[in-house]
GROMACS .gro file of C-alpha atoms in nm:
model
  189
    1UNK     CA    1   0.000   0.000   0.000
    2UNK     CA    2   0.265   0.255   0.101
    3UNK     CA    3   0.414   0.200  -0.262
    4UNK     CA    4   0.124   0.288  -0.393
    5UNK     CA    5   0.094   0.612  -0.188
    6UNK     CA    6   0.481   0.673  -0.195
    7UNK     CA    7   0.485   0.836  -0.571
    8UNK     CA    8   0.217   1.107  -0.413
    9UNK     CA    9   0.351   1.196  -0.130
   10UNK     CA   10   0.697   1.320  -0.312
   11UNK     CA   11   0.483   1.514  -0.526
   12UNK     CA   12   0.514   1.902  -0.438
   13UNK     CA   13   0.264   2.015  -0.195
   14UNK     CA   14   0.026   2.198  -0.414
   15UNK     CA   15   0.018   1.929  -0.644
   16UNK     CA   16  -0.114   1.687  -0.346
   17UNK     CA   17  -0.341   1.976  -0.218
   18UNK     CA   18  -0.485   1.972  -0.631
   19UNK     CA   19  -0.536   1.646  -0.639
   20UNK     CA   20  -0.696   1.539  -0.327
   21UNK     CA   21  -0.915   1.862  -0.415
   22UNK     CA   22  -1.016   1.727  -0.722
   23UNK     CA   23  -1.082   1.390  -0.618
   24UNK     CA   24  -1.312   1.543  -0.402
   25UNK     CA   25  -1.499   1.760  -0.621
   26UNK     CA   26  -1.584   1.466  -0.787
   27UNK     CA   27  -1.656   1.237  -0.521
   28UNK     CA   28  -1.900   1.503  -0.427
   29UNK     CA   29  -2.034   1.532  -0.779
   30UNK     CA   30  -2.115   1.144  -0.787
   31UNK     CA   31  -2.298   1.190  -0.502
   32UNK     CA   32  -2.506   1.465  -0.601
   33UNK     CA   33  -2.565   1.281  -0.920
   34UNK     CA   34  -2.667   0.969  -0.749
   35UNK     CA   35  -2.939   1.153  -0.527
   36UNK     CA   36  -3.042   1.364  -0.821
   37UNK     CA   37  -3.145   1.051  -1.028
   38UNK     CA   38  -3.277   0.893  -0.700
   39UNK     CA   39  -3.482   1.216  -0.677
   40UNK     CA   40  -3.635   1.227  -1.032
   41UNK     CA   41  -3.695   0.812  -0.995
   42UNK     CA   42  -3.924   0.920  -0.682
   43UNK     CA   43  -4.093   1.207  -0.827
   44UNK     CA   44  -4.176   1.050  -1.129
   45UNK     CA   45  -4.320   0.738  -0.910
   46UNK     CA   46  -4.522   1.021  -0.727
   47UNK     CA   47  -4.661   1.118  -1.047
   48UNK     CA   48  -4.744   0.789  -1.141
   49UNK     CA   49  -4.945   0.701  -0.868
   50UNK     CA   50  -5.137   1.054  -0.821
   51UNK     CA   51  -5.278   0.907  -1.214
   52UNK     CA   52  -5.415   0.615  -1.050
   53UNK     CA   53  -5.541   0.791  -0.739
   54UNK     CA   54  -5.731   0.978  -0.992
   55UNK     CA   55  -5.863   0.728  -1.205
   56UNK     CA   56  -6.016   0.562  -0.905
   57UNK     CA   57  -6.148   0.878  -0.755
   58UNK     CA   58  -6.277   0.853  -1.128
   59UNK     CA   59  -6.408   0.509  -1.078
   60UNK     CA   60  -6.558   0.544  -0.762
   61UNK     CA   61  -6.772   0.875  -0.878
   62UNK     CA   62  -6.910   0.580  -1.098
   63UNK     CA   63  -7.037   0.403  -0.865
   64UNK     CA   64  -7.343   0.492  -0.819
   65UNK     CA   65  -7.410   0.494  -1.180
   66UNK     CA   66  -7.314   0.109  -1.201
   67UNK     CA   67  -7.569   0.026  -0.882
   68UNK     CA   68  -7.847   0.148  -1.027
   69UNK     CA   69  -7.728  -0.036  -1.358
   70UNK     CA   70  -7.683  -0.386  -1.183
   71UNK     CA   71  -8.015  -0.352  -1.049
   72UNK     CA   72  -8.186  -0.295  -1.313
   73UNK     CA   73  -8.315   0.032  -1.241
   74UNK     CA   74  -8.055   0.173  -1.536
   75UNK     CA   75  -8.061   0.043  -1.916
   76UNK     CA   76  -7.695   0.001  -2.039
   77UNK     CA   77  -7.741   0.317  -2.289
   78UNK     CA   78  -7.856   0.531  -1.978
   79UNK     CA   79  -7.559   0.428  -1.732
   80UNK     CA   80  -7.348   0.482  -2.038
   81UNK     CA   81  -7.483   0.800  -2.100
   82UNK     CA   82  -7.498   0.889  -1.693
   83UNK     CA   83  -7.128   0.796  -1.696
   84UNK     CA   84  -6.992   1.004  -2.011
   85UNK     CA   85  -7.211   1.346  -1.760
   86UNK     CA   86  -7.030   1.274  -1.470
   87UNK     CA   87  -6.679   1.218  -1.674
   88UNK     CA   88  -6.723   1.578  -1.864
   89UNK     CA   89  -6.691   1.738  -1.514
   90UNK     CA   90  -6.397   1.561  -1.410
   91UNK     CA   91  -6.129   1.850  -1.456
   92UNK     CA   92  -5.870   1.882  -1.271
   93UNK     CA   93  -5.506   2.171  -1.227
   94UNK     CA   94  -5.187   1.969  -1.240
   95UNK     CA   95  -4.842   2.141  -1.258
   96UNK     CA   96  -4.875   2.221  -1.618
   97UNK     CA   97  -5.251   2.353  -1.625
   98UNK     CA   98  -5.579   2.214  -1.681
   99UNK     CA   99  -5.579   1.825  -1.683
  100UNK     CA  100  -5.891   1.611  -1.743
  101UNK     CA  101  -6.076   1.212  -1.746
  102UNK     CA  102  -6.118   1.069  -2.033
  103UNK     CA  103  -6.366   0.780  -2.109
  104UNK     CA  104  -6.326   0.570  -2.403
  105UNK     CA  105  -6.484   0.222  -2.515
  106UNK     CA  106  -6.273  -0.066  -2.508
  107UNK     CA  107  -6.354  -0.056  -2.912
  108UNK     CA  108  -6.155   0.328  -2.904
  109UNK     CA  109  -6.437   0.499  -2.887
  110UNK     CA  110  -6.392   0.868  -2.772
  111UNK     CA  111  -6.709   0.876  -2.484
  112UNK     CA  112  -6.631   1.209  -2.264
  113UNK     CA  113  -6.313   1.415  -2.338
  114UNK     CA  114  -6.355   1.740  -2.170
  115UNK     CA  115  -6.170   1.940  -2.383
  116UNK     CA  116  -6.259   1.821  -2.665
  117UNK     CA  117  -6.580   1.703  -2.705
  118UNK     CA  118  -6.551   1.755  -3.119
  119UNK     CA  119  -6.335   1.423  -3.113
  120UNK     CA  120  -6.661   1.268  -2.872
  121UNK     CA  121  -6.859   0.951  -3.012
  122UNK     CA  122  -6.504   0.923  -3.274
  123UNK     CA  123  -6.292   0.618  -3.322
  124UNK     CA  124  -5.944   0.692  -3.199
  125UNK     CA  125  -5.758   0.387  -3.245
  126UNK     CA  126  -5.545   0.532  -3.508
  127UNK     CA  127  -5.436   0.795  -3.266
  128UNK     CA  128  -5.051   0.799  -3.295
  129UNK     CA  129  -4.835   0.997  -3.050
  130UNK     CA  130  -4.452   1.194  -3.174
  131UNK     CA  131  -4.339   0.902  -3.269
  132UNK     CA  132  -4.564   0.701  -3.453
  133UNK     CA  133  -4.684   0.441  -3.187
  134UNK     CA  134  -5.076   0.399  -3.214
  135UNK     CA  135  -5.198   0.478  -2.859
  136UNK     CA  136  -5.532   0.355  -2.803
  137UNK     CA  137  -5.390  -0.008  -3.028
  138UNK     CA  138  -5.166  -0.079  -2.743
  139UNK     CA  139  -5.368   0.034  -2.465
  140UNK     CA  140  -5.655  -0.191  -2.521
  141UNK     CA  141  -5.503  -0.549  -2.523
  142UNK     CA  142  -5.297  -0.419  -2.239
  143UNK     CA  143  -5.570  -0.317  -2.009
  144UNK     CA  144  -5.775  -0.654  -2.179
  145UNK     CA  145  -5.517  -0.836  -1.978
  146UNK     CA  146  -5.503  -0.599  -1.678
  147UNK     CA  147  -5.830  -0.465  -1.629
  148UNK     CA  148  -5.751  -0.320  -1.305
  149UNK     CA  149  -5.515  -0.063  -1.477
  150UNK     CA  150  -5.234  -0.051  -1.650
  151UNK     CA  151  -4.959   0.265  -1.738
  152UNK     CA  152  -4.816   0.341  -2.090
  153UNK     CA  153  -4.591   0.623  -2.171
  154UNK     CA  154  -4.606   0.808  -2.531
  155UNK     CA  155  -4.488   1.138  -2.690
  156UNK     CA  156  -4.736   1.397  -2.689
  157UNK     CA  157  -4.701   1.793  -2.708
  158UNK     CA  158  -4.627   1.982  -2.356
  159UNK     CA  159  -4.866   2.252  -2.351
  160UNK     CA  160  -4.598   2.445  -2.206
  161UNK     CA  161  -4.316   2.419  -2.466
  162UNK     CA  162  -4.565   2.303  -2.737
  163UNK     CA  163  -4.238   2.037  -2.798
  164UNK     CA  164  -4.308   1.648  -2.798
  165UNK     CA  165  -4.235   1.557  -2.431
  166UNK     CA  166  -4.246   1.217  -2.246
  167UNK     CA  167  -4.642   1.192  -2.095
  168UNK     CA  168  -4.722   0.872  -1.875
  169UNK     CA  169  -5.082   0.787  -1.871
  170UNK     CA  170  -5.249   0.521  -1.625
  171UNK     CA  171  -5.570   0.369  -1.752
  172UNK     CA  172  -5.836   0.116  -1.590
  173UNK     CA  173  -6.132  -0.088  -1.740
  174UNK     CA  174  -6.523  -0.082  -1.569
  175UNK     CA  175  -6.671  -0.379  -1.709
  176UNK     CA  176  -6.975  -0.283  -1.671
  177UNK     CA  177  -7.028  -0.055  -1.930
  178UNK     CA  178  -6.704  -0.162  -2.146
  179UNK     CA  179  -6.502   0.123  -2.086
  180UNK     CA  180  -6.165   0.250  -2.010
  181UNK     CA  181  -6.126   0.557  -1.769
  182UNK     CA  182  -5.746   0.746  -1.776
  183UNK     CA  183  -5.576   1.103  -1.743
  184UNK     CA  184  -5.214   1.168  -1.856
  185UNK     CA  185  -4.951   1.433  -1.719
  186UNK     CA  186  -4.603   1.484  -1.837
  187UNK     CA  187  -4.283   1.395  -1.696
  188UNK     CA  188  -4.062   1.622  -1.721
  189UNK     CA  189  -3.981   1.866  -1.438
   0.00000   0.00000   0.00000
């Protein structure tokens, strides 16, 4: 060991104080890297599962909806239609502005989109997002296997920057009425 340490300590004093100063510069910068990425990996989990907490809010504010259906006291057409009314009002702020629900049918359907309620009672499955992936085409046989929800991730303009950005969407099924309930946000900071 001391041979290793022997070449150093005959260097000139300045040169030792240099070097042990930049070895810990950037022993401190790994470190600050490290928790920085640790960070943005819990932040981004945060995010993730604030979508779901929202969705089931979402689900839940169904629920009534779906009682009357299972006992009969609701046609399928009039929960549907019940549903898609309680799903337009479903706005909520996020960090970048204005966020919504959507409702869809499990066929891609566009049922209650707040915002846009031109694209309403549409077929969306060829939606595609910056880079070509068709959205709604992989979202439905993924939630078809996980109906309790599932997340996807897909290029889509920030309204902030108006540039494609990374936006992670979490999406559940209610079989009842053959539906998929979701919201979106981005991930960057």
């Amino acid at each position: 060991m001391r041979r290793f340490f022997r070449p150093l300590l005959e260097l000139p004093p300045h040169l030792t104080l240099a070097g042990l100063t930049l070895l810990l510069a950037l022993l401190g910068f790994a470190v600050f890297s490290l928790g920085l990425a640790r960070f943005r990996t819990h932040a981004q989990n945060q995010r993730r599962a604030a979508l779901a907490e929202k969705v089931h809010m979402a689900r839940n504010a169904l629920q009534p909806v779906l009682e009357e259906l299972r006992a009969g006291r609701l046609s399928r057409e009039r929960a549907l239609e019940e549903a898609r009314q309680r799903v337009r009002a479903m706005v909520y702020a996020d960090e970048f502005g204005l966020n919504y629900i959507f409702m869809n049918g499990m066929d891609g359907t566009v049922l209650a989109r707040p915002f846009r309620p031109q694209d309403e009672l549409k077929q969306d499955l060829d939606f595609q997002d910056a880079k070509g992936m068709q959205v709604f085409r992989v979202l439905i046989p993924r939630l078809r296997e996980h109906p309790e929800g599932v997340t996807l991730t897909y290029g889509f303009p920030n309204p902030k920057t108006g540039e494609p950005d990374a936006k992670h969407a979490f999406a559940l099924v209610v079989p009842e009425l053959d539906v998929m309930l979701g919201t979106g946000t981005y991930m960057s900071e």
